Structure formats: structure tokens, C-alpha cells
Coordinates of C-alpha atoms and ligand atoms in Angstrom, one line a residue:
M1 CA -12.0 13.1 17.3
L2 CA -10.3 12.2 20.1
T3 CA -8.1 15.5 21.6
G4 CA -4.6 15.2 20.7
C5 CA -5.3 13.9 17.3
V6 CA -5.4 15.5 14.2
P7 CA -8.5 15.2 11.9
W8 CA -8.7 14.9 8.1
P9 CA -10.0 18.8 7.1
A10 CA -14.3 18.4 6.7
E11 CA -13.6 18.5 2.8
D12 CA -11.1 15.7 2.7
A13 CA -13.4 13.6 5.1
E14 CA -16.7 14.1 2.7
R15 CA -14.5 13.0 -0.1
Y16 CA -13.3 10.2 1.2
R17 CA -17.1 9.4 2.2
R18 CA -18.5 10.3 -1.1
L19 CA -16.2 8.2 -3.3
G20 CA -16.9 5.1 -0.8
Y21 CA -13.4 4.6 1.2
W22 CA -15.1 5.5 4.6
R23 CA -17.9 3.8 5.0
G24 CA -19.1 4.4 8.7
Q25 CA -17.8 0.6 9.7
A26 CA -16.9 0.3 13.3
L27 CA -14.2 -2.2 13.6
G28 CA -16.0 -4.0 16.0
D29 CA -18.0 -5.4 13.2
V30 CA -15.0 -6.9 11.0
L31 CA -15.8 -10.4 12.1
R32 CA -19.6 -9.8 12.8
G33 CA -20.6 -9.7 8.9
A34 CA -18.8 -13.1 8.1
V35 CA -20.7 -14.9 11.1
P36 CA -24.3 -15.4 9.4
G37 CA -24.4 -18.9 7.8
N38 CA -20.8 -19.7 9.1
E39 CA -21.3 -19.8 12.7
D40 CA -19.8 -23.4 13.0
R41 CA -17.2 -22.6 10.6
I42 CA -13.6 -22.4 12.3
A43 CA -12.2 -18.9 12.3
L44 CA -9.3 -19.0 14.5
V45 CA -6.4 -21.8 14.8
S46 CA -3.7 -21.2 17.5
G47 CA -1.9 -24.6 18.9
R48 CA -4.2 -27.4 19.4
E49 CA -7.5 -24.7 20.0
E50 CA -10.1 -24.2 17.0
W51 CA -12.2 -21.2 17.5
T52 CA -15.6 -21.0 15.2
F53 CA -17.0 -17.8 14.1
A54 CA -19.7 -17.7 16.2
A55 CA -17.2 -18.3 19.3
V56 CA -15.1 -15.6 18.8
D57 CA -17.9 -13.2 18.1
T58 CA -19.7 -14.5 21.4
V59 CA -16.5 -14.3 23.8
A60 CA -15.9 -10.8 22.2
D61 CA -19.3 -9.5 22.7
R62 CA -19.2 -11.0 26.5
M63 CA -15.8 -9.7 27.1
A64 CA -16.9 -6.4 26.0
A65 CA -20.0 -6.4 28.4
G66 CA -17.4 -7.2 31.0
L67 CA -14.9 -4.2 30.4
R68 CA -17.7 -2.0 30.6
D69 CA -18.9 -3.0 34.1
L70 CA -15.1 -3.0 35.2
G71 CA -15.7 0.7 34.3
L72 CA -13.6 1.0 31.0
R73 CA -15.5 3.7 28.7
P74 CA -15.5 5.0 25.5
G75 CA -12.3 6.8 24.6
D76 CA -10.3 5.2 27.4
R77 CA -7.0 4.0 26.4
V78 CA -5.4 0.3 27.1
V79 CA -2.0 -0.7 26.3
V80 CA -2.4 -4.4 24.9
Q81 CA 1.1 -6.4 24.7
L82 CA 0.0 -9.6 23.5
P83 CA 1.6 -12.3 21.3
N84 CA -0.3 -14.1 18.8
I85 CA -3.0 -15.8 20.9
P86 CA -6.7 -16.0 20.5
E87 CA -7.2 -13.3 22.9
F88 CA -5.3 -10.9 21.0
L89 CA -8.2 -11.0 18.8
T90 CA -11.1 -11.4 21.1
L91 CA -9.9 -8.4 23.4
S92 CA -8.9 -6.3 20.2
L93 CA -12.6 -6.8 19.1
A94 CA -14.0 -6.3 22.4
L95 CA -12.2 -3.2 22.6
F96 CA -13.5 -1.7 19.2
R97 CA -16.7 -2.8 20.0
L98 CA -16.7 -1.2 23.4
G99 CA -14.8 2.1 21.6
V100 CA -12.1 1.7 24.2
L101 CA -8.7 2.6 22.6
P102 CA -5.9 0.0 22.6
V103 CA -2.4 0.8 22.0
Y104 CA -0.7 -2.3 20.5
A105 CA 2.8 -2.4 22.2
L106 CA 4.8 -5.1 20.7
P107 CA 5.9 -8.6 22.6
A108 CA 9.4 -7.4 22.9
H109 CA 9.0 -4.1 24.9
R110 CA 10.3 -3.9 28.2
A111 CA 9.9 -1.2 31.0
S112 CA 11.2 1.7 29.3
E113 CA 8.9 1.2 26.3
I114 CA 6.0 0.1 28.3
E115 CA 5.7 3.0 30.8
Y116 CA 6.4 5.3 28.2
L117 CA 3.3 4.2 26.2
C118 CA 1.2 3.9 29.4
Q119 CA 2.2 7.4 30.3
M120 CA 2.1 8.7 26.7
S121 CA -1.6 7.4 26.4
D122 CA -3.0 8.2 29.7
A123 CA -3.6 4.2 29.5
V124 CA -6.3 3.1 32.2
A125 CA -5.2 -0.7 31.8
Y126 CA -2.5 -2.5 30.5
V127 CA -2.5 -6.4 29.1
V128 CA -0.1 -8.9 29.4
P129 CA 0.2 -12.7 28.5
G130 CA 1.3 -13.7 32.0
R131 CA 4.8 -16.4 31.2
Y132 CA 5.4 -16.3 27.7
R133 CA 8.1 -18.1 25.9
G134 CA 10.0 -17.9 29.1
F135 CA 9.3 -14.6 30.0
D136 CA 7.4 -13.4 33.0
F137 CA 5.1 -10.6 31.9
R138 CA 3.4 -10.3 35.3
K139 CA 7.2 -9.3 36.4
L140 CA 7.1 -6.6 34.0
A141 CA 3.6 -5.5 34.9
R142 CA 4.6 -5.1 38.5
E143 CA 8.0 -2.7 37.5
V144 CA 5.8 -0.8 35.1
R145 CA 2.6 -0.2 37.9
E146 CA 5.7 1.3 40.4
R147 CA 6.1 3.8 38.3
V148 CA 2.9 4.3 36.2
R149 CA -0.5 4.8 37.8
L150 CA -2.7 2.1 36.1
E151 CA -6.0 1.3 37.2
H152 CA -6.2 -2.3 35.9
V153 CA -3.7 -5.0 34.9
I154 CA -5.5 -7.7 33.2
V155 CA -3.6 -10.9 32.5
A156 CA -4.5 -13.4 29.6
G157 CA -3.3 -16.3 31.2
E158 CA -2.5 -17.2 35.3
P159 CA -3.0 -13.6 36.9
E160 CA -1.6 -13.9 40.1
E161 CA -2.7 -10.9 41.7
F162 CA -3.8 -9.1 38.8
L163 CA -7.0 -9.6 36.8
A164 CA -8.0 -12.4 34.8
L165 CA -9.1 -12.0 31.6
S166 CA -10.8 -14.9 31.3
A167 CA -12.6 -13.9 34.1
I168 CA -13.8 -10.5 32.7
E169 CA -17.3 -11.5 31.0
A170 CA -20.6 -10.7 31.5
P171 CA -24.1 -11.5 29.4
A172 CA -23.6 -9.9 25.8
R173 CA -25.5 -6.2 25.8
E174 CA -26.2 -3.8 23.1
L175 CA -23.7 -1.1 23.6
P176 CA -23.3 2.1 21.7
A177 CA -21.5 2.0 18.6
P178 CA -18.3 4.0 18.2
D179 CA -18.4 6.8 16.1
S180 CA -16.4 5.7 12.8
G181 CA -15.1 8.6 12.4
D182 CA -13.2 8.3 15.5
V183 CA -9.7 6.7 16.7
A184 CA -10.0 2.8 16.9
F185 CA -6.3 2.2 18.2
F186 CA -2.9 3.2 18.3
L187 CA 0.0 1.8 16.5
L188 CA 3.6 2.7 16.9
S189 CA 6.1 4.7 14.5
G190 CA 9.6 3.8 14.0
G191 CA 10.4 6.8 15.8
T192 CA 12.9 9.1 14.8
T193 CA 13.5 11.4 17.5
G194 CA 13.6 9.0 20.6
L195 CA 10.5 7.1 21.8
P196 CA 7.9 5.7 19.2
K197 CA 5.4 8.2 18.1
L198 CA 1.8 7.0 18.9
I199 CA -0.2 6.5 15.4
P200 CA -4.3 7.2 15.7
R201 CA -5.7 5.2 13.3
T202 CA -9.7 5.5 12.7
H203 CA -12.4 2.5 12.6
D204 CA -13.3 4.3 9.3
D205 CA -9.5 4.3 7.4
Y206 CA -8.5 1.2 9.0
A207 CA -11.7 -0.5 7.4
Y208 CA -11.4 0.7 4.4
Q209 CA -7.1 -0.5 4.5
L210 CA -8.4 -4.0 5.3
R211 CA -11.1 -3.8 2.5
A212 CA -8.7 -2.7 0.0
T213 CA -5.6 -5.1 0.6
A214 CA -8.0 -8.2 1.0
R215 CA -9.4 -7.4 -2.5
G216 CA -6.0 -6.6 -3.8
L217 CA -4.5 -10.1 -2.6
G218 CA -7.7 -11.8 -3.4
V219 CA -8.7 -12.5 0.2
G220 CA -12.0 -14.2 0.2
S221 CA -14.1 -16.6 2.6
E222 CA -11.8 -19.4 1.2
S223 CA -8.8 -17.8 2.3
A224 CA -6.4 -18.9 5.1
Y225 CA -4.2 -16.5 6.6
L226 CA -1.0 -17.4 8.3
A227 CA 0.4 -14.6 11.0
A228 CA 3.7 -15.7 11.4
L229 CA 4.8 -12.0 12.5
P230 CA 3.7 -10.5 15.8
V231 CA -0.2 -9.7 14.9
A232 CA 0.7 -6.3 16.9
H233 CA 2.5 -4.8 13.9
N234 CA 0.7 -3.2 11.3
A235 CA 1.9 -5.8 8.3
A236 CA 0.3 -8.8 10.0
L237 CA -2.8 -7.0 11.8
G238 CA -4.1 -5.2 9.1
C239 CA -2.6 -5.5 5.8
P240 CA -5.4 -7.2 5.2
G241 CA -3.6 -9.7 8.1
V242 CA -6.0 -11.3 10.8
L243 CA -8.6 -8.4 10.7
G244 CA -8.7 -8.4 7.0
T245 CA -9.1 -11.9 6.5
Y246 CA -12.0 -11.7 9.3
L247 CA -13.9 -8.8 7.0
A248 CA -13.6 -11.8 4.6
G249 CA -14.9 -14.4 6.5
G250 CA -11.5 -16.3 5.9
L251 CA -9.5 -18.4 8.3
T252 CA -6.7 -16.9 10.6
V253 CA -3.9 -19.0 11.5
L254 CA -2.0 -18.1 14.6
A255 CA 1.9 -19.1 15.0
G256 CA 4.2 -18.2 17.5
G257 CA 7.0 -17.2 15.1
A258 CA 7.8 -17.5 11.7
A259 CA 10.2 -20.2 12.2
P260 CA 10.2 -22.6 9.3
D261 CA 9.5 -26.2 11.3
E262 CA 6.4 -24.4 12.9
A263 CA 5.2 -22.5 10.1
F264 CA 5.9 -25.2 7.2
G265 CA 3.9 -27.1 9.4
L266 CA 0.6 -24.9 9.7
I267 CA 0.9 -24.2 6.2
A268 CA 0.7 -28.0 5.2
R269 CA -2.0 -28.8 8.1
H270 CA -4.3 -25.4 7.3
R271 CA -3.8 -25.0 3.6
V272 CA -2.3 -21.5 4.3
T273 CA -2.7 -19.3 1.3
L274 CA -1.3 -15.8 2.7
T275 CA 1.4 -15.2 4.9
T276 CA 3.4 -11.9 5.5
L277 CA 7.2 -12.0 6.1
M278 CA 9.9 -9.7 6.4
P279 CA 13.0 -10.1 4.3
P280 CA 15.7 -11.8 6.7
L281 CA 13.0 -14.6 7.1
V282 CA 12.3 -15.4 3.3
K283 CA 16.3 -16.0 3.1
L284 CA 15.6 -18.8 6.2
W285 CA 12.7 -19.9 4.6
L286 CA 14.5 -20.6 1.1
D287 CA 17.4 -22.1 2.9
A288 CA 15.5 -24.8 5.2
A289 CA 12.5 -25.6 2.7
P290 CA 14.8 -28.5 1.4
L291 CA 14.7 -30.3 4.7
F292 CA 11.1 -30.1 4.5
D293 CA 8.7 -32.4 2.8
V294 CA 6.2 -29.6 2.6
D295 CA 4.3 -28.0 -0.5
V296 CA 4.1 -24.2 -0.4
S297 CA 3.5 -23.5 -3.6
G298 CA -0.2 -22.3 -2.9
V299 CA 0.7 -20.0 -0.5
L300 CA 1.0 -16.1 -1.6
L301 CA 4.0 -14.7 0.3
Q302 CA 3.5 -11.0 1.1
I303 CA 7.1 -9.5 1.4
G304 CA 7.8 -6.0 2.7
S305 CA 9.0 -3.7 6.0
A306 CA 12.6 -3.6 4.6
K307 CA 14.6 -4.2 1.5
L308 CA 14.3 -7.3 -0.3
P309 CA 17.6 -8.1 -1.6
L310 CA 17.6 -9.2 -5.5
E311 CA 19.7 -12.3 -5.0
V312 CA 17.2 -13.7 -2.3
A313 CA 14.2 -12.5 -4.5
R314 CA 15.3 -14.3 -7.5
R315 CA 15.0 -17.6 -5.4
I316 CA 11.7 -17.6 -4.4
R317 CA 9.4 -18.4 -7.7
P318 CA 11.9 -21.5 -8.6
E319 CA 12.9 -22.9 -5.1
L320 CA 9.3 -22.7 -3.4
G321 CA 6.8 -22.2 -6.1
C322 CA 5.0 -19.3 -4.4
E323 CA 3.3 -16.5 -5.6
V324 CA 5.1 -13.2 -4.2
T325 CA 3.6 -9.5 -3.4
H326 CA 6.3 -6.9 -2.9
W327 CA 5.4 -4.2 -0.1
F328 CA 6.1 -0.8 1.0
G329 CA 4.3 0.0 3.8
M330 CA 4.3 2.0 7.1
A331 CA 2.1 2.1 10.3
E332 CA 1.0 5.7 9.4
G333 CA -0.8 4.6 6.3
L334 CA 0.4 4.6 2.5
L335 CA 1.0 1.0 1.2
T336 CA 2.1 0.2 -2.0
F337 CA 2.4 -3.2 -3.5
T338 CA 2.9 -5.3 -6.5
R339 CA -0.1 -7.2 -7.5
P340 CA 0.0 -11.0 -7.5
G341 CA 0.6 -12.2 -11.4
E342 CA 3.3 -9.4 -11.9
P343 CA 6.5 -10.7 -13.5
D344 CA 9.7 -11.0 -11.8
D345 CA 10.9 -7.4 -13.3
V346 CA 8.3 -5.5 -11.7
V347 CA 7.7 -7.6 -8.4
F348 CA 11.7 -7.8 -7.2
P349 CA 12.9 -4.0 -7.7
S350 CA 10.0 -2.5 -7.3
T351 CA 6.9 -2.1 -4.3
G352 CA 4.5 -1.4 -6.8
R353 CA 2.0 1.3 -6.8
P354 CA -0.2 2.7 -4.5
M355 CA -3.1 0.7 -2.9
C356 CA -5.7 3.7 -3.5
E357 CA -6.4 5.9 -6.5
H358 CA -6.6 8.5 -4.3
D359 CA -3.6 8.3 -2.6
E360 CA -1.4 11.2 -3.3
V361 CA 2.2 10.3 -4.0
K362 CA 5.2 13.3 -4.6
V363 CA 8.6 12.6 -4.6
V364 CA 10.3 16.0 -3.3
G365 CA 13.6 17.3 -3.3
S366 CA 15.1 18.8 -0.2
D367 CA 13.6 22.4 -1.2
G368 CA 10.2 20.2 -0.9
A369 CA 9.4 20.9 -4.7
P370 CA 9.1 17.4 -6.9
V371 CA 11.6 16.1 -8.6
A372 CA 12.3 15.3 -12.4
P373 CA 10.6 12.4 -13.3
G374 CA 12.6 9.1 -12.3
E375 CA 15.0 10.7 -9.9
I376 CA 15.5 9.9 -6.2
G377 CA 13.7 11.8 -3.9
E378 CA 11.6 12.0 -0.3
L379 CA 7.9 10.3 -0.4
V380 CA 5.4 12.5 0.6
T381 CA 2.1 11.6 0.6
R382 CA -1.7 12.0 2.0
G383 CA -4.8 9.8 1.2
P384 CA -7.7 8.3 2.7
Y385 CA -5.7 5.9 5.4
T386 CA -2.9 8.2 6.1
I387 CA -2.6 10.0 9.6
R388 CA -2.5 13.7 9.6
G389 CA -0.7 13.5 12.4
Y390 CA 0.7 11.7 15.5
Y391 CA -1.0 11.9 18.9
R392 CA -0.1 14.6 21.2
A393 CA 3.1 15.2 19.1
E394 CA 2.3 19.2 17.9
D395 CA 6.0 20.1 17.4
H396 CA 6.9 17.0 15.7
N397 CA 3.9 16.7 13.7
A398 CA 4.8 20.4 12.7
R399 CA 8.2 19.1 11.0
T400 CA 6.7 16.0 9.6
F401 CA 3.5 17.2 8.1
T402 CA 3.0 20.1 5.9
P403 CA -0.1 22.5 6.5
E404 CA -1.7 21.2 3.3
G405 CA -1.6 17.5 5.4
W406 CA 1.2 16.0 3.4
F407 CA 3.2 13.8 5.0
H408 CA 6.8 13.7 4.9
T409 CA 8.1 10.0 5.0
G410 CA 11.9 10.3 5.6
D411 CA 11.9 7.6 2.6
L412 CA 13.8 8.1 -0.4
V413 CA 12.3 6.4 -3.4
R414 CA 12.1 6.8 -7.5
L415 CA 9.0 6.2 -9.4
T416 CA 9.5 4.3 -12.5
P417 CA 8.0 5.2 -16.0
A418 CA 5.0 2.6 -15.2
G419 CA 4.4 4.3 -11.8
D420 CA 5.9 1.6 -9.6
M421 CA 8.0 2.9 -6.6
V422 CA 11.4 1.8 -6.0
V423 CA 12.8 2.2 -2.2
E424 CA 15.9 4.2 -2.6
G425 CA 17.3 4.6 1.0
R426 CA 16.0 7.0 3.8
I427 CA 16.5 10.6 5.3
K428 CA 15.3 9.8 8.8
D429 CA 17.3 8.7 11.6
V430 CA 16.0 5.0 11.8
I431 CA 17.7 1.7 11.7
N432 CA 16.1 -0.7 9.8
R433 CA 17.0 -4.3 11.5
G434 CA 15.7 -6.9 9.3
G435 CA 12.3 -4.9 9.8
E436 CA 12.0 -4.2 13.0
K437 CA 12.7 -0.2 13.7
V438 CA 15.5 1.0 16.0
S439 CA 15.5 4.8 17.0
P440 CA 19.0 5.7 17.2
A441 CA 18.1 8.7 19.3
E442 CA 16.2 6.3 22.0
V443 CA 19.2 3.8 22.2
E444 CA 21.9 6.9 22.6
D445 CA 20.0 8.2 25.3
H446 CA 19.7 5.7 27.1
L447 CA 23.9 4.9 26.6
L448 CA 24.5 8.5 27.8
A449 CA 23.2 7.1 31.3
H450 CA 26.3 4.8 31.3
P451 CA 29.1 6.0 33.5
G452 CA 31.8 4.6 30.9
V453 CA 30.2 6.6 28.1
R454 CA 30.9 10.2 27.5
D455 CA 29.1 10.5 23.9
V456 CA 27.4 7.9 21.7
S457 CA 26.3 7.9 18.1
V458 CA 24.3 4.9 16.8
V459 CA 24.3 3.8 13.1
G460 CA 23.3 1.4 11.2
V461 CA 25.7 -1.1 9.1
A462 CA 24.8 -3.3 6.5
D463 CA 24.5 -6.5 7.0
E464 CA 23.7 -9.8 5.0
V465 CA 21.2 -11.3 7.1
L466 CA 19.2 -8.5 8.7
G467 CA 19.6 -5.9 6.3
E468 CA 21.1 -3.6 8.6
K469 CA 22.6 -3.8 12.0
S470 CA 23.3 -1.2 14.4
C471 CA 26.6 0.3 15.6
A472 CA 27.4 2.3 18.7
W473 CA 30.3 4.6 18.3
V474 CA 31.3 5.7 21.5
I475 CA 33.8 8.3 23.3
A476 CA 34.5 6.6 26.4
A477 CA 34.7 8.5 29.8
A478 CA 38.3 8.0 29.7
A479 CA 39.2 9.1 26.5
D480 CA 40.9 12.2 27.6
D481 CA 44.2 11.0 28.0
A482 CA 45.7 12.0 24.8
D483 CA 48.1 8.8 24.8
A484 CA 45.2 6.1 25.6
D485 CA 44.0 3.9 23.1
A486 CA 40.2 5.3 22.4
S487 CA 39.0 1.9 23.7
Q488 CA 41.1 1.6 26.7
A489 CA 38.7 1.3 30.1
A490 CA 35.9 1.7 27.7
P491 CA 32.9 -0.6 28.3
T492 CA 32.3 -3.4 26.4
L493 CA 29.6 -4.4 23.7
A494 CA 28.3 -7.1 26.4
E495 CA 28.4 -4.5 29.2
L496 CA 26.7 -1.9 27.8
R497 CA 23.9 -4.4 26.1
R498 CA 23.5 -5.4 29.7
F499 CA 23.1 -2.2 30.6
L500 CA 20.6 -1.3 28.3
L501 CA 18.9 -4.6 29.1
A502 CA 18.6 -3.5 32.7
R503 CA 17.3 -0.4 31.5
G504 CA 14.5 -2.3 30.4
V505 CA 14.6 -1.6 26.7
A506 CA 13.5 -4.4 24.4
A507 CA 16.3 -7.0 23.0
F508 CA 15.8 -5.9 18.9
K509 CA 17.3 -2.2 19.9
L510 CA 20.5 -3.6 21.5
P511 CA 23.7 -2.5 19.5
D512 CA 25.1 -5.4 17.6
Q513 CA 28.5 -3.9 17.3
V514 CA 30.2 -1.2 19.4
A515 CA 33.3 0.9 18.0
F516 CA 35.3 3.3 19.9
T517 CA 36.8 6.8 19.2
K518 CA 38.2 10.0 20.7
E519 CA 35.7 12.2 18.5
F520 CA 33.0 12.0 16.2
P521 CA 33.6 13.4 12.4
H522 CA 31.4 16.3 12.0
T523 CA 29.2 17.8 8.8
R524 CA 30.0 21.0 7.6
V525 CA 27.0 22.8 9.5
G526 CA 28.5 21.0 12.9
K527 CA 26.2 17.8 13.1
V528 CA 27.6 14.5 14.2
N529 CA 28.6 13.0 10.4
K530 CA 26.6 9.8 10.9
A531 CA 27.1 8.7 7.4
E532 CA 30.9 8.6 7.8
L533 CA 30.5 7.0 11.2
A534 CA 28.6 4.2 9.0
R535 CA 30.9 4.1 6.5
L536 CA 33.9 3.6 9.0
A537 CA 32.0 1.1 10.8
A538 CA 31.5 -0.8 7.6
E539 CA 35.2 -1.0 7.3
Q540 CA 35.7 -2.3 10.4
T541 CA 32.8 -4.9 10.1
S542 CA 34.8 -6.1 7.0
G543 CA 38.2 -6.3 8.5
V544 CA 39.5 -2.9 6.9
A545 CA 40.9 -0.8 10.0
A546 CA 39.3 2.5 10.3
S547 CA 41.6 5.4 10.0
Ligands
AMP601 P1 7.0 0.5 9.9 O1 5.7 1.9 10.2 O2 7.2 0.0 11.2 O3 5.9 -0.6 9.2 O4 8.1 1.3 9.3 C1 7.7 1.9 8.1 C2 8.8 2.0 7.1 O5 9.6 0.8 7.0 C3 9.0 2.7 6.0 O6 9.0 4.2 6.4 C4 10.4 2.5 5.3 O7 11.4 3.0 5.8 C5 10.6 1.2 6.0 N1 9.5 0.3 4.5 C6 8.6 -0.7 4.7 N2 8.6 -1.2 3.4 C7 9.8 -1.3 3.1 C8 10.5 -1.9 1.7 N3 9.7 -2.8 1.1 N4 11.6 -1.5 1.5 C9 12.4 -0.9 2.1 N5 11.8 0.0 3.3 C10 10.7 -0.3 3.7

């Protein structure tokens, strides 16, 4: 396995193979298997473009050969920052076939995150979309290149001084297949200790995830998956997402976003059967549905990534007529979900059962021992598609994984008597902003560089739409004067947000509100009491003055 990754112990790997989870299947083949007999069927729709199975397969092969000629070698890393465009898929398949490892950045990432990802992964190349939705990614690439050594910047669009992805092609040829036990690509963790950790997913483990999620949701060759979330997210990439749909021989429809006008139109036009949404988008769809003359009842709605409010959940079946599956998932592996057809009282309060009968799940107390049945505790897990360690993160791994390979998720859950999991909260310091994860530590590090900020603590505050939003509690640099108000001469929210943007921080990480204090409350062990700060911020939001 790639140096810097933690392999499964040999006996577990052997067991997962024996049980048929790991089948030696390389991800570059996920679409290949569906091609014979389907050459002329449409595999991919994006705007006005329609691609047949044969076309996607051929372009991926030619691109793989071209990338090899460019000098990319098996095991190399490439930071891929592409939105939902066909090149995301052709490039991913090409890289998988070549054994080169994509590091999937989100389209929202900016210089700060991209530089880190390039450095952390020692990337040889960075792939961007040109101009997309008003943002010039070539400009970002120039900025990144000033500080990071990259052999190639490749543009899926007008390349300017860089390489055009469309020009990277060569006659298809046989390339040595990568070892299916090795890493195929990297996803990003939500990140609890500053910048995101890299999550190495292997061909074997992810191919299993694709097969099992497709089977679990009944995805087959008649299915049409609408990718409304960014495909760089695990949810839309492989649960079963675009890759699982290909494996099953179905159609993938790429959307620029989940806005109802675009998504409803695509659902009607392409007879979409499955899509993935985060909870805030579900509410948007419910509120917009009466304005559109569209029947979405044939769609299975896969909802997860953040808490789904019960009052929203209960409206789905009556108002949209959709079948629902409620998910708990993480890029690190473990997936739990309710199965289509289960009644509301199972689907909405819980996120169902683990995907695999060999997913091992324990709910433990702070001493690491299992809590009594039905009690709340931390979810710890291991299994055939859950990583045993982050990439190049020895210290963090020592804290997050036990020597026996159990992953401490930082999520607080309980199990119902039927074995369904209910998410109750978390102990990790992450803000779940409508499904997008924000690491307070990362934002705090940036804000501390502001001359007007002496100290800062970023906390989550409940929000009706997003579930949670972020509040930066600031001790202003000028806060020493005993008579002064805590907010006097302090930077405003707008200033802090501009400051973060200028430092190249993704927009979804910017604080939604700011509050000032002269001193942080502390816990008995002397840590900043974030729970108390969150409570005070919530009071401020609801108009109650903080004491
Ligand atoms: P990510 O790897 O970005 O998908 O984030 C995984 C994290 O999202 C989990 O560890 C949970 O904290 C959170 N999460 C995922 N699904 C749910 C859900 N259904 N309800 C509440 N939190 C969730």
C-alpha cells in the first residue's frame, strides 16, 4: 500500500476477500463492464451534452494513455478540483485506470485549501475547470503555483498558458492494472484539528461500497442518477452516486446544483430515479414543488450528511410523493441507511442500519467501554470499507484509531432495540453547516492572523435552514481597556469575512455571525468552554442579551 497509508491487517484483508467484499476489482473498470451490448446507450448527460457508454469509455482510455505520455506514473497524486462536468468522470476513470490517485478538492475550495492539499499529497498536477460560475480557476492555479511546486496545471476548458485536458490524449493502449488493494483516490475529512485530513480509499473497498449501495437502493441499468451535489463529495461520488450508477449500467445526469428549477427540469426530462440531497435542500424542494408542474414521485430521495429535522422529514412523502432513504455517512467509510419502503417511524428518527453485516459498530462511553443498550455514546467502528488511518497523519491516527483498528467517529449516537442508529450529537469540534463540514480550528487559525483579533473561538449555533451555522467569538486586540465595550474598535463581521476570503479560505467556512467578549469562559480542566459560548451565541441570535 502507498507509503503513509495504514493497511488493514493481513487477516482482516483475507477475511474481507474470503467473504466476497473485496473482489480484486479496479475502479477504472466500473464503467467498462457496462459497455458490451450498451455501446450506444446514453451513459452521461450534462447540459446539452449526451455521452454514450462507448464514448465515456473510449475517452477515458485515450486520456489515460495521454496522461501516461505526459509522465504521470502509477502512485502519483493529482489534485482534481472539477465541478459536475463530464471531465470529472472521464478524468477520474482515466486516473483510476492509470493507477494515479486523484485528491478530490471541492469546487468551493480556494488557495488556502488547495495549497495545503497539493503540499500534503505531494501532487504532481492540479486540474481545474477554467472559468466556472463566474470564478476563474486559472487565476487560482497561478496563485497556488507561486507557492507550490507542480509539474502540470491542466484545465478542463480554455487553458490560457496551461495544458488543455482535451489535448491530453493518445491512442488507447494496454496499461498495467493497478493493484486493487492499493489506494485509488483520496477524499477529504471534515477536519477536526485544522485542515482536512486525506482519506485514502482503495479500489477494493470502494468497489464494494459501490456494489453494496447500488444493491441496497435497487440501482440497475434502468436507473437514472441525478448528481445535484458536487460529485467530489463521497455522497454523490459513490453511495452509489455516479460511480455506483456506472457499475450498475445506469444513466448519470450531472446538474450544476440542486436548485429546484434546474433539478426538477432534469428529473422530468431524464426520468431520474435517484438523487442525493442534504437536509437544507430538502426544505427548498418542498417549498418550491407547488410552483412547478413536475412529478417527482418516481424519485428515491437519499438524504443525509446532517440532521434532518422531523418537521421537514414528515412533509416529504405527502407533498412530493417520493420514497425516502435516510443516511448517515462519512468519507472515512461506514454508511448506515434506512431501506426503501420502511415506514416513517423508522426512516425519520433514525438513519437505519449499517450497510454491511460485517460492519462492526460499538457505542462507547468516555472510558471506551460499551454503554448500556439504548444509551447515548460515541460511535466507533471498523469494517471492510472503513479506513484504518488517514494519510500521513501518524499522531492524529494514534488518537483517532485504537490499536485494534476501531475508528472513533466523534459522533454521538444510540441504537434502537431494532438496531437502527439515531444520531444524537457529536463530541468532535466540527460545525456541520447544512452538510458542509467546517473545522473551527482551521477558521480560528486564520482569524488569529487578523491584527484586530487577540483571541477567537468559533462555535456552531442552531439554524433553522442550515441546521447549524458558525459564530466567531472574538476578543478584540483593543479589549484591554477595562471601561471599553468588548466590541469597541473590534473588526466587524464583514471585515473578518473579507479577511478570510483574501487569505484564500472557502466561502462556506466564513463565520455567519460574530460576537465579542473580553474573556472566554473555561471548563474545569481549563479549556475554552465552547458549549457555553455556543449557548451564549444562540441567546444572542434569538435576541436575548448575553450576560
Ligand atoms: P463527511 O465525511 O463530510 O460526509 O462527514 C461525515 C460526518 O457528517 C459524520 O461523522 C457526522 O458527523 C455527519 N453526518 C453524516 N450523516 C449525518 C446524519 N444523517 N445526521 C447527522 N450527522 C450526520
